[in-house]
XYZ file of C-alpha atoms in Angstrom:
73
model
C 0.224 -0.499 0.011
C 2.421 2.203 0.563
C 3.869 2.078 -3.119
C 0.631 3.659 -3.905
C 0.919 6.907 -1.307
C 4.656 7.352 -2.679
C 3.567 7.478 -6.088
C 0.762 9.883 -5.173
C 3.187 12.588 -3.719
C 4.800 14.885 -5.958
C 8.552 14.606 -3.908
C 12.017 12.849 -5.064
C 11.994 9.282 -3.213
C 14.250 6.165 -3.011
C 14.739 3.182 -1.532
C 16.900 0.233 -2.075
C 16.229 -3.763 -1.756
C 18.407 -6.862 -2.021
C 16.451 -9.932 -3.578
C 17.021 -13.443 -2.567
C 16.820 -15.141 -5.891
C 16.738 -13.931 -9.709
C 13.828 -11.101 -9.861
C 11.968 -9.511 -12.284
C 11.658 -6.010 -12.052
C 8.708 -3.300 -12.730
C 9.162 0.795 -13.014
C 5.887 2.333 -12.672
C 6.593 6.338 -12.971
C 4.286 8.825 -12.077
C 3.076 10.446 -14.888
C 2.091 6.742 -15.872
C 0.537 5.614 -12.829
C -1.685 8.806 -12.757
C -3.115 8.326 -15.780
C -3.331 4.501 -15.504
C -5.978 5.820 -12.322
C -7.281 8.326 -14.758
C -7.932 5.332 -17.754
C -9.291 2.270 -15.400
C -11.860 3.511 -12.468
C -11.681 0.193 -11.098
C -8.077 0.614 -10.563
C -8.557 3.586 -9.384
C -11.140 2.940 -6.750
C -8.782 -0.457 -5.155
C -5.879 2.243 -4.977
C -8.235 4.379 -2.939
C -9.852 1.689 -0.582
C -5.955 0.677 0.113
C -5.098 4.189 1.027
C -8.216 4.633 3.077
C -7.693 1.482 4.946
C -3.778 2.747 5.486
C -4.515 5.942 6.645
C -7.431 4.584 8.728
C -4.784 1.919 10.281
C -2.358 4.393 10.468
C -5.084 6.912 12.736
C -5.747 3.774 14.541
C -2.822 3.010 15.822
C -1.590 7.031 16.899
C -5.116 7.268 18.739
C -3.851 4.479 20.726
C -0.064 5.091 21.612
C -1.712 9.345 22.094
C -4.178 8.579 25.075
C -3.771 10.922 27.862
C -3.283 8.622 30.585
C -6.412 8.395 33.263
C -6.227 11.551 35.722
C -3.784 13.369 34.272
C -4.346 16.775 32.097
């Protein structure tokens, strides 16, 4: 899910990875990704749902770890 958020952000990004076996890689550039979302509504819907679920999970974790203790201001 994080890959979708990264493609939607208009900011430089880099990462490193090592494959444990022979691997075929695919590059998806931001402009191509946005064009794909514009022309394929089902894909756009699934990406939106994945992003919403990811955001909801992050919000739940944030709320759970930032609750004030009872009796403390």
